[in-house]
Tab-separated table of C-alpha atoms and ligand atoms in Angstrom:
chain	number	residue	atom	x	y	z
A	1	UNK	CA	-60.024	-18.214	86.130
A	2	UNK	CA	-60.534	-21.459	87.788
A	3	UNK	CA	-57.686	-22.565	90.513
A	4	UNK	CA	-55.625	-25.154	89.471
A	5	UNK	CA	-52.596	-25.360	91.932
A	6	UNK	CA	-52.771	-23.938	95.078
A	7	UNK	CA	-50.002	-24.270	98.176
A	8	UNK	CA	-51.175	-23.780	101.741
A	9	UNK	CA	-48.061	-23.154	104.342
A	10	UNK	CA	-46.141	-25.188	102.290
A	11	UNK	CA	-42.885	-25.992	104.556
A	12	UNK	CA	-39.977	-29.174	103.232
A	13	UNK	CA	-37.302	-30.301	104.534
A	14	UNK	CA	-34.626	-32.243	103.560
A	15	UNK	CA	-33.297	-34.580	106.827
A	16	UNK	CA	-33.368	-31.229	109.001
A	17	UNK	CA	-32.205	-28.554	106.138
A	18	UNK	CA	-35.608	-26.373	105.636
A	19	UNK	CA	-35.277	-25.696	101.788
A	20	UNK	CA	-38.951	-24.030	101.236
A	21	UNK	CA	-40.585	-21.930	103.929
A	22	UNK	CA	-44.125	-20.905	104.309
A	23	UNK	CA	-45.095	-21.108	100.419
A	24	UNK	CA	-48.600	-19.855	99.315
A	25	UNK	CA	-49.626	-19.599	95.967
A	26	UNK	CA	-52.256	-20.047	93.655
A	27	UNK	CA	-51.921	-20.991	89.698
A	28	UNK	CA	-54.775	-20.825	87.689
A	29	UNK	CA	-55.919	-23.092	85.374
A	30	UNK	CA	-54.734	-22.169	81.438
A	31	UNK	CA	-52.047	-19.829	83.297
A	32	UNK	CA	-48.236	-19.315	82.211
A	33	UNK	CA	-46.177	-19.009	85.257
A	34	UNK	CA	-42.348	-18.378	85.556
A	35	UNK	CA	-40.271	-19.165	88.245
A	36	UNK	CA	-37.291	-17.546	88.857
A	37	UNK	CA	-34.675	-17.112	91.665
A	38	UNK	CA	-30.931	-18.447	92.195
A	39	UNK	CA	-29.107	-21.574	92.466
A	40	UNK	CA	-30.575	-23.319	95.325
A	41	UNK	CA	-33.296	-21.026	96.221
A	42	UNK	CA	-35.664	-23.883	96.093
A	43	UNK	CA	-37.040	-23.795	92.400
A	44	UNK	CA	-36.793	-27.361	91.369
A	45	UNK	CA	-37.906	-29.023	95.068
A	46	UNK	CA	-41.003	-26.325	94.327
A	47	UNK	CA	-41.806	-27.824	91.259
A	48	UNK	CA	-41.278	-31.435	92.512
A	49	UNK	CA	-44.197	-30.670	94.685
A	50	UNK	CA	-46.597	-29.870	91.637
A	51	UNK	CA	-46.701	-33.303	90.740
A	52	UNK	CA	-46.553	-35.108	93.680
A	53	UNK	CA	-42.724	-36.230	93.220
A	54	UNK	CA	-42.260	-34.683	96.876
A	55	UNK	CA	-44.733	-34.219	99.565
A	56	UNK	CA	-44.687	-31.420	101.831
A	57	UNK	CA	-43.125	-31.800	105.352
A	58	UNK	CA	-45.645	-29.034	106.575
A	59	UNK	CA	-48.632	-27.577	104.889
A	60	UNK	CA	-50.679	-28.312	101.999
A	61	UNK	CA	-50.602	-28.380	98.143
A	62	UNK	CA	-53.927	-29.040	95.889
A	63	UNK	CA	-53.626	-30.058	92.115
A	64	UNK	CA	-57.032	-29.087	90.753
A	65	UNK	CA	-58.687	-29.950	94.486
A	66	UNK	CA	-56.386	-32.937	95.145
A	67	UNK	CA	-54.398	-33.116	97.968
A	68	UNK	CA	-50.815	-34.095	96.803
A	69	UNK	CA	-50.286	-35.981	100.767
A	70	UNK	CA	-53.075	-38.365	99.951
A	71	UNK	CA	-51.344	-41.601	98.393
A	72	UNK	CA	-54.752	-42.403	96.454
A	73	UNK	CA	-54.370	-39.437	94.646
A	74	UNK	CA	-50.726	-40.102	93.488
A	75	UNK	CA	-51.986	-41.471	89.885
A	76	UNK	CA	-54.594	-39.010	89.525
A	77	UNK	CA	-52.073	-35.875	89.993
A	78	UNK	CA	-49.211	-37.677	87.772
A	79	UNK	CA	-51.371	-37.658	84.811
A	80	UNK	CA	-52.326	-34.402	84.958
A	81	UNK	CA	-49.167	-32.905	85.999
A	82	UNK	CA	-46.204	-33.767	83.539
A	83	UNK	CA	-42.979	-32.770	83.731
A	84	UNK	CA	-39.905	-31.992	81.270
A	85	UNK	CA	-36.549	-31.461	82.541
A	86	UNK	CA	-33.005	-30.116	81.364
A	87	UNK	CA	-31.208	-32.935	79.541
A	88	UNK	CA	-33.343	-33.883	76.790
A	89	UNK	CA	-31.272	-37.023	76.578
A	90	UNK	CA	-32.118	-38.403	80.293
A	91	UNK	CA	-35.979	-38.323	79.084
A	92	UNK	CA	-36.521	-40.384	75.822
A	93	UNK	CA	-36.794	-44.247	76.447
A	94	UNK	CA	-37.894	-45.675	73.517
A	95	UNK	CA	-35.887	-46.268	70.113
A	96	UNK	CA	-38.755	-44.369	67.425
A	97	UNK	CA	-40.382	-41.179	68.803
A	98	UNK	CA	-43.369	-42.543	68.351
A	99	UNK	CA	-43.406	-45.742	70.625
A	100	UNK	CA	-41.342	-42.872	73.097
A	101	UNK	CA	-44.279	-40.884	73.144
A	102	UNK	CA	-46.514	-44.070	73.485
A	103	UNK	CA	-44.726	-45.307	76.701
A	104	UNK	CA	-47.046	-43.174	78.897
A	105	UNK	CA	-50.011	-44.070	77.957
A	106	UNK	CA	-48.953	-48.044	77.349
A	107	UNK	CA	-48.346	-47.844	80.902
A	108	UNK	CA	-51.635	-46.836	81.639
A	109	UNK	CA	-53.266	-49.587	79.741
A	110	UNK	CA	-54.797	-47.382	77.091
A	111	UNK	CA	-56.431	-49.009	74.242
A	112	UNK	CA	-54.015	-49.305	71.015
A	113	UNK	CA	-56.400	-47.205	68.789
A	114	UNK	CA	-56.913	-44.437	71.645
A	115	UNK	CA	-52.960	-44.376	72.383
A	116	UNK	CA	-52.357	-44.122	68.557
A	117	UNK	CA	-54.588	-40.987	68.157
A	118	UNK	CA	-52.823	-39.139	71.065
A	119	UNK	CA	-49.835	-39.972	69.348
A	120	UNK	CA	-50.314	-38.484	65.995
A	121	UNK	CA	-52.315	-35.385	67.809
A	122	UNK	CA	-49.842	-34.540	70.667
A	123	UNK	CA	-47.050	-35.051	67.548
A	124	UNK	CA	-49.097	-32.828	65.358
A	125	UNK	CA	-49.291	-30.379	68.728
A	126	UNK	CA	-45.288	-29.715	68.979
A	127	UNK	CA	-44.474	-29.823	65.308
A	128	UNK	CA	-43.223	-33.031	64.814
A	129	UNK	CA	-45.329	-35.381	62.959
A	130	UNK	CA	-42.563	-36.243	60.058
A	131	UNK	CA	-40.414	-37.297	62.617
A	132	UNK	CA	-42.524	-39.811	63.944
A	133	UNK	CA	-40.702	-42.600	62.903
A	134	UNK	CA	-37.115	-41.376	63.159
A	135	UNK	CA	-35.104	-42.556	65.885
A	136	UNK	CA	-34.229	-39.929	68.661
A	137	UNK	CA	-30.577	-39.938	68.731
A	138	UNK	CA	-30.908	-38.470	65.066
A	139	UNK	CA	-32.447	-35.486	66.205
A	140	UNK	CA	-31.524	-31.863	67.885
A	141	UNK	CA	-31.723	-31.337	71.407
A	142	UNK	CA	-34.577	-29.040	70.967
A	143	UNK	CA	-36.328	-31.398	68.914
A	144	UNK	CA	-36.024	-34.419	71.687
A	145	UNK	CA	-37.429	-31.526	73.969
A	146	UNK	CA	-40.565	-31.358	71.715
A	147	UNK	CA	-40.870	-34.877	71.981
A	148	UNK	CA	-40.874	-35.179	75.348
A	149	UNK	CA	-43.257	-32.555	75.464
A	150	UNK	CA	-45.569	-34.760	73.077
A	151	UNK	CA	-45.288	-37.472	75.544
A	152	UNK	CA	-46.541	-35.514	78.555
A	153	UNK	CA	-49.681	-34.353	76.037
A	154	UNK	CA	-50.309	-37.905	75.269
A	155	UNK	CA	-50.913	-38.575	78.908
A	156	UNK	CA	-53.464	-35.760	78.492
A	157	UNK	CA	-51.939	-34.060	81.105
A	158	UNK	CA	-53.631	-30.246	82.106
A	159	UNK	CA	-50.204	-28.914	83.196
A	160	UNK	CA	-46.773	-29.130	82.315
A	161	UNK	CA	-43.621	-28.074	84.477
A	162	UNK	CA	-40.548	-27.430	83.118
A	163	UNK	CA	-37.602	-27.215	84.890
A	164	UNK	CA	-34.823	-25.241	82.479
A	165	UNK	CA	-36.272	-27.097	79.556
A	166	UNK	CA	-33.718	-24.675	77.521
A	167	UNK	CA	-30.544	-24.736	79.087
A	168	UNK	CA	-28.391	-27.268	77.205
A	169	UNK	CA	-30.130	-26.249	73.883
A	170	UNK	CA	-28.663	-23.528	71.435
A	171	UNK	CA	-30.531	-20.462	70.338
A	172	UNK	CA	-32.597	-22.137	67.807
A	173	UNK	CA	-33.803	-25.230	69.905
A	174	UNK	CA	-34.456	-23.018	72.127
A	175	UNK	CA	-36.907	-20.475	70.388
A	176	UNK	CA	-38.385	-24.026	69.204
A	177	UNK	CA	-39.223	-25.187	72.610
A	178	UNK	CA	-40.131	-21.901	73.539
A	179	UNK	CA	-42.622	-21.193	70.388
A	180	UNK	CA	-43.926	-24.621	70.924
A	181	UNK	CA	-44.759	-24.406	74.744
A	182	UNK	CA	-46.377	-20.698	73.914
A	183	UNK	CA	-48.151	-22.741	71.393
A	184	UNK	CA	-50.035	-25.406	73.813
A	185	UNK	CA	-50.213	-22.880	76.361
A	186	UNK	CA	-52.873	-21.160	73.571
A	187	UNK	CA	-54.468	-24.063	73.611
A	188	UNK	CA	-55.132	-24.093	77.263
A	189	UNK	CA	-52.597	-26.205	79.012
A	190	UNK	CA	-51.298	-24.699	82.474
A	191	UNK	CA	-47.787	-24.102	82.092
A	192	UNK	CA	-44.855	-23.829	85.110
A	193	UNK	CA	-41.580	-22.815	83.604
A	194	UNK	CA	-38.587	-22.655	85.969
A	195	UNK	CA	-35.987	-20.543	84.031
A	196	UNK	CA	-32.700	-18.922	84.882
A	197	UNK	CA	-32.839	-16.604	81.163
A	198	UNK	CA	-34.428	-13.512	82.159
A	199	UNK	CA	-35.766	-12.805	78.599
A	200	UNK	CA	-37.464	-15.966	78.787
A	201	UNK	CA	-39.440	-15.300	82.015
A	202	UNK	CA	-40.825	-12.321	80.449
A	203	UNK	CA	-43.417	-14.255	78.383
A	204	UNK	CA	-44.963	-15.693	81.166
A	205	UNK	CA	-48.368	-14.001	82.684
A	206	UNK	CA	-46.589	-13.925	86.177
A	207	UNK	CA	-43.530	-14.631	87.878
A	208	UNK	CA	-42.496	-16.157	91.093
A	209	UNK	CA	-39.459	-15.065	92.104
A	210	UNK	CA	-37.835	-17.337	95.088
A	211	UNK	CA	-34.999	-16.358	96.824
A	212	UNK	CA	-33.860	-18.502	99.944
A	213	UNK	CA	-36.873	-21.186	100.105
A	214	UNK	CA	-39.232	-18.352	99.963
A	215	UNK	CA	-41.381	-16.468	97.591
A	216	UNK	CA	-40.317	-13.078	97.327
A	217	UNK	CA	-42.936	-11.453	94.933
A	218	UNK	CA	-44.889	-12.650	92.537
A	219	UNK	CA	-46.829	-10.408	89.810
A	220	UNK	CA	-46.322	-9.671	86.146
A	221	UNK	CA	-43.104	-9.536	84.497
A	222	UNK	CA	-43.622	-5.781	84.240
A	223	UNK	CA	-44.318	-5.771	88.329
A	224	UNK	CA	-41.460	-8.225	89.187
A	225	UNK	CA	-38.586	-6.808	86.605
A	226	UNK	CA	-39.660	-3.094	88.082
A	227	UNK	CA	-37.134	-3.332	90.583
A	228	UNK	CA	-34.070	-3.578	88.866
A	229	UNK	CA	-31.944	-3.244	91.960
A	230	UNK	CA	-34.149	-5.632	93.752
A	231	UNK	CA	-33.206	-8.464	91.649
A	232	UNK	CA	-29.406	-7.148	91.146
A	233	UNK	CA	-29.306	-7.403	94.841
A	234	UNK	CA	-30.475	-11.018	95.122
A	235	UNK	CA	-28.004	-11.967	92.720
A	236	UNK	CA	-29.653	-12.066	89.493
A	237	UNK	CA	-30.463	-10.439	85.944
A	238	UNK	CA	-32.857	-8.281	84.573
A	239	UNK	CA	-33.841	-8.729	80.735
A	240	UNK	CA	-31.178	-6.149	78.772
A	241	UNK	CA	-34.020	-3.104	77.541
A	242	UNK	CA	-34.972	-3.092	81.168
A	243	UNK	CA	-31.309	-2.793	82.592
A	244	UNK	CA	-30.300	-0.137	79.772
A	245	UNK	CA	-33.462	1.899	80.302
A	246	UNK	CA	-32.450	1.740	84.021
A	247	UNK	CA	-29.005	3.172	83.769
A	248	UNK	CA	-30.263	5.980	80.887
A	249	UNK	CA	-32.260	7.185	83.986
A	250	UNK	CA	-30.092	7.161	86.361
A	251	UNK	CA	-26.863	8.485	84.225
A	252	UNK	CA	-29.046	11.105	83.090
A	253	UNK	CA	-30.052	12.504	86.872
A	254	UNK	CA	-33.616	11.231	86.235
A	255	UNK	CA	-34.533	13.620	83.246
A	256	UNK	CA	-34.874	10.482	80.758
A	257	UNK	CA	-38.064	9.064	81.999
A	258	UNK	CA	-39.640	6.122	80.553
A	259	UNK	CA	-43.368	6.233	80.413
A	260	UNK	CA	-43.680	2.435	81.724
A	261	UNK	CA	-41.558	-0.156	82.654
A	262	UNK	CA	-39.504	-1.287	80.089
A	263	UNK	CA	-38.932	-5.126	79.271
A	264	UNK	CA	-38.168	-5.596	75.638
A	265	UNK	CA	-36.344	-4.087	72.841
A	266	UNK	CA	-39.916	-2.688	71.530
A	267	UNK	CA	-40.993	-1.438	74.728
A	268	UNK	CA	-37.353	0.250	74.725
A	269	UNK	CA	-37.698	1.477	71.178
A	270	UNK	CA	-41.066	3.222	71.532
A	271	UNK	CA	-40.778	4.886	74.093
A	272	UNK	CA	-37.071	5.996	73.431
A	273	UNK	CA	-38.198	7.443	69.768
A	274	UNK	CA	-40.733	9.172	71.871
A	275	UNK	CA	-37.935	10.794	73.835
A	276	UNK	CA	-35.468	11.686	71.546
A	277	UNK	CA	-38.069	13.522	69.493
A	278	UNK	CA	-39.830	15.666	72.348
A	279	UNK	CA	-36.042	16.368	73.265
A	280	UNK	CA	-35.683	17.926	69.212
A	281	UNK	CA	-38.636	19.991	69.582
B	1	LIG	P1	-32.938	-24.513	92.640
B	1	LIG	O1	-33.781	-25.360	91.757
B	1	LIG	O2	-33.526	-23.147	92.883
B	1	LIG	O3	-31.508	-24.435	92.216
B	1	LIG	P2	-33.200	-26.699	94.530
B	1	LIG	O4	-34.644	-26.874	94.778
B	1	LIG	O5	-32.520	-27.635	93.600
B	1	LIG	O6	-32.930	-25.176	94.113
B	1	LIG	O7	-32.430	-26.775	95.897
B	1	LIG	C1	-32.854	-26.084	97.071
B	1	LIG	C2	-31.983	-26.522	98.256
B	1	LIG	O8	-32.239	-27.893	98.529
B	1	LIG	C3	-30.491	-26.395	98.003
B	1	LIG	O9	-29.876	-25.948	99.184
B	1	LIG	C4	-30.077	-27.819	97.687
B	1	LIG	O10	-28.750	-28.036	98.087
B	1	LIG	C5	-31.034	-28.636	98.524
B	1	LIG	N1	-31.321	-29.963	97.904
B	1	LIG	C6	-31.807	-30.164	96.652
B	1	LIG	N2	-31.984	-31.481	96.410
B	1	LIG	C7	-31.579	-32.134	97.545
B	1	LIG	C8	-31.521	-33.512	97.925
B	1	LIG	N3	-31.897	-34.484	97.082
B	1	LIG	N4	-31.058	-33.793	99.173
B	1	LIG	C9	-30.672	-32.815	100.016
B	1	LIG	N5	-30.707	-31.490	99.727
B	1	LIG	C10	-31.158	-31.151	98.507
């Protein structure tokens, strides 16, 4: 897998408060990455870096071979970086969807006939092509999510970060945005999704869990949510089938043993079916 972000001895400060320390990492390209970690631990700064938004105070960070500290860059990196954040009311500028999701590319001076067929595509790519001509403050907050999705694609970005994209949404907006970003991830855009819902982070290829303005671990859900007391102790969750199959083990003395690491309700159920019918035999 090609690189497509990688951080060097990435140090920031803001005035004299050191918020991430020492950060190396390396995202490749078509990748699904989850951060996770708690309030202040340094998620969002992180993720302001990916695009350029901040600079680092020490150390490097590439975006596909481009060094975020060189100003000539800046334009190159925005467009193929995008980023959608919390309140899907803070991003949507224009009154129709589809002039919102134009905006981007208008800037850009795009020709009308090329910004009109990344319209209807990147509209077509989260869903939302009968909508095109509604105006946003008639739809859901997922659905103004999906839309600003759309408008990063119509930039033609490579990546998108999302910081929470799902935490002011209800259930179903948020399976939306959720089916919609493991949609264009298929599709082969890099994905960094900053997320305090466990269950969400579990869909990513890897996680990188922060704690304190420093990476902790990172490795595959399965890796990262095997140490349930690891992450209790840090101060946050594990997904539910992994914290039940944890206590089963350890109210039972150790004699239920799970064959793997358990993070869903399927991964739960299998392997508990398994168990309940050797313990029948
Ligand atoms: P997270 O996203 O994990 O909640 P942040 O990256 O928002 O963490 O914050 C990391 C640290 O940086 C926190 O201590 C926070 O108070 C501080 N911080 C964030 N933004 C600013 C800012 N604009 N000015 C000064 N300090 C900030």
């Amino acid at each position: 897998m090609k690189n497509f972000i990688r951080a060097k001895n990435l140090k920031f400060k803001y005035d004299e408060k050191l918020v991430l320390n020492d950060i190396n990492l390396e995202i490749g390209e078509g990748e699904f990455v989850a951060v996770i970690g708690t309030n202040g631990s340094g998620k969002s700064t992180l993720a302001k870096h990916f695009n350029a938004l901040l600079i680092p105070t020490e150390g490097k960070i590439f975006v596909d071979e481009l060094d975020t500290s060189d100003e000539k860059n800046l334009w190159d990196i925005r467009s193929k970086v995008g980023m959608v954040f919390q309140n899907p009311d803070n991003q949507i500028i224009a009154a129709i969807v589809e002039d919102d999701i134009a905006f981007g590319p208008e800037n850009l001076g795009i020709p009308a006939d090329e910004i009109k067929r990344r319209v209807d595509l990147s509209l077509n790519a989260v869903g939302m092509t009968d909508f095109k001509n509604f105006a946003p403050h008639k739809l859901s907050g997922g659905q103004k999510q999906r839309i600003a999705i759309a408008g990063a694609l119509a930039m033609n970005t490579k990546c998108i970060v999302f910081d929470e994209p799902t935490a002011m949404l209800d259930p179903q907006g948020r399976t939306e945005v959720l089916e919609t970003i493991k949609k264009i991830n298929s599709e082969g855009i890099t994905i960094i999704y900053i997320t305090h819902f466990m269950e969400e982070a579990i869909i990513a290829d890897r996680i990188i869990l922060m704690n304190d303005g420093k990476i902790l671990k990172i490795g595959t859900p399965r890796e990262i949510f095997s140490d349930v007391e690891g992450i209790k102790k840090i101060g946050l969750d594990v997904p539910i089938a992994a914290e039940i199959s944890y206590r089963l083990k350890k109210i039972s003395f150790g004699k239920i043993q799970f064959t793997k690491n358990i993070l869903t309700a399927e991964d739960f159920l299998k392997d508990f079916l398994k168990i309940y019918r050797s313990s029948k035999k």
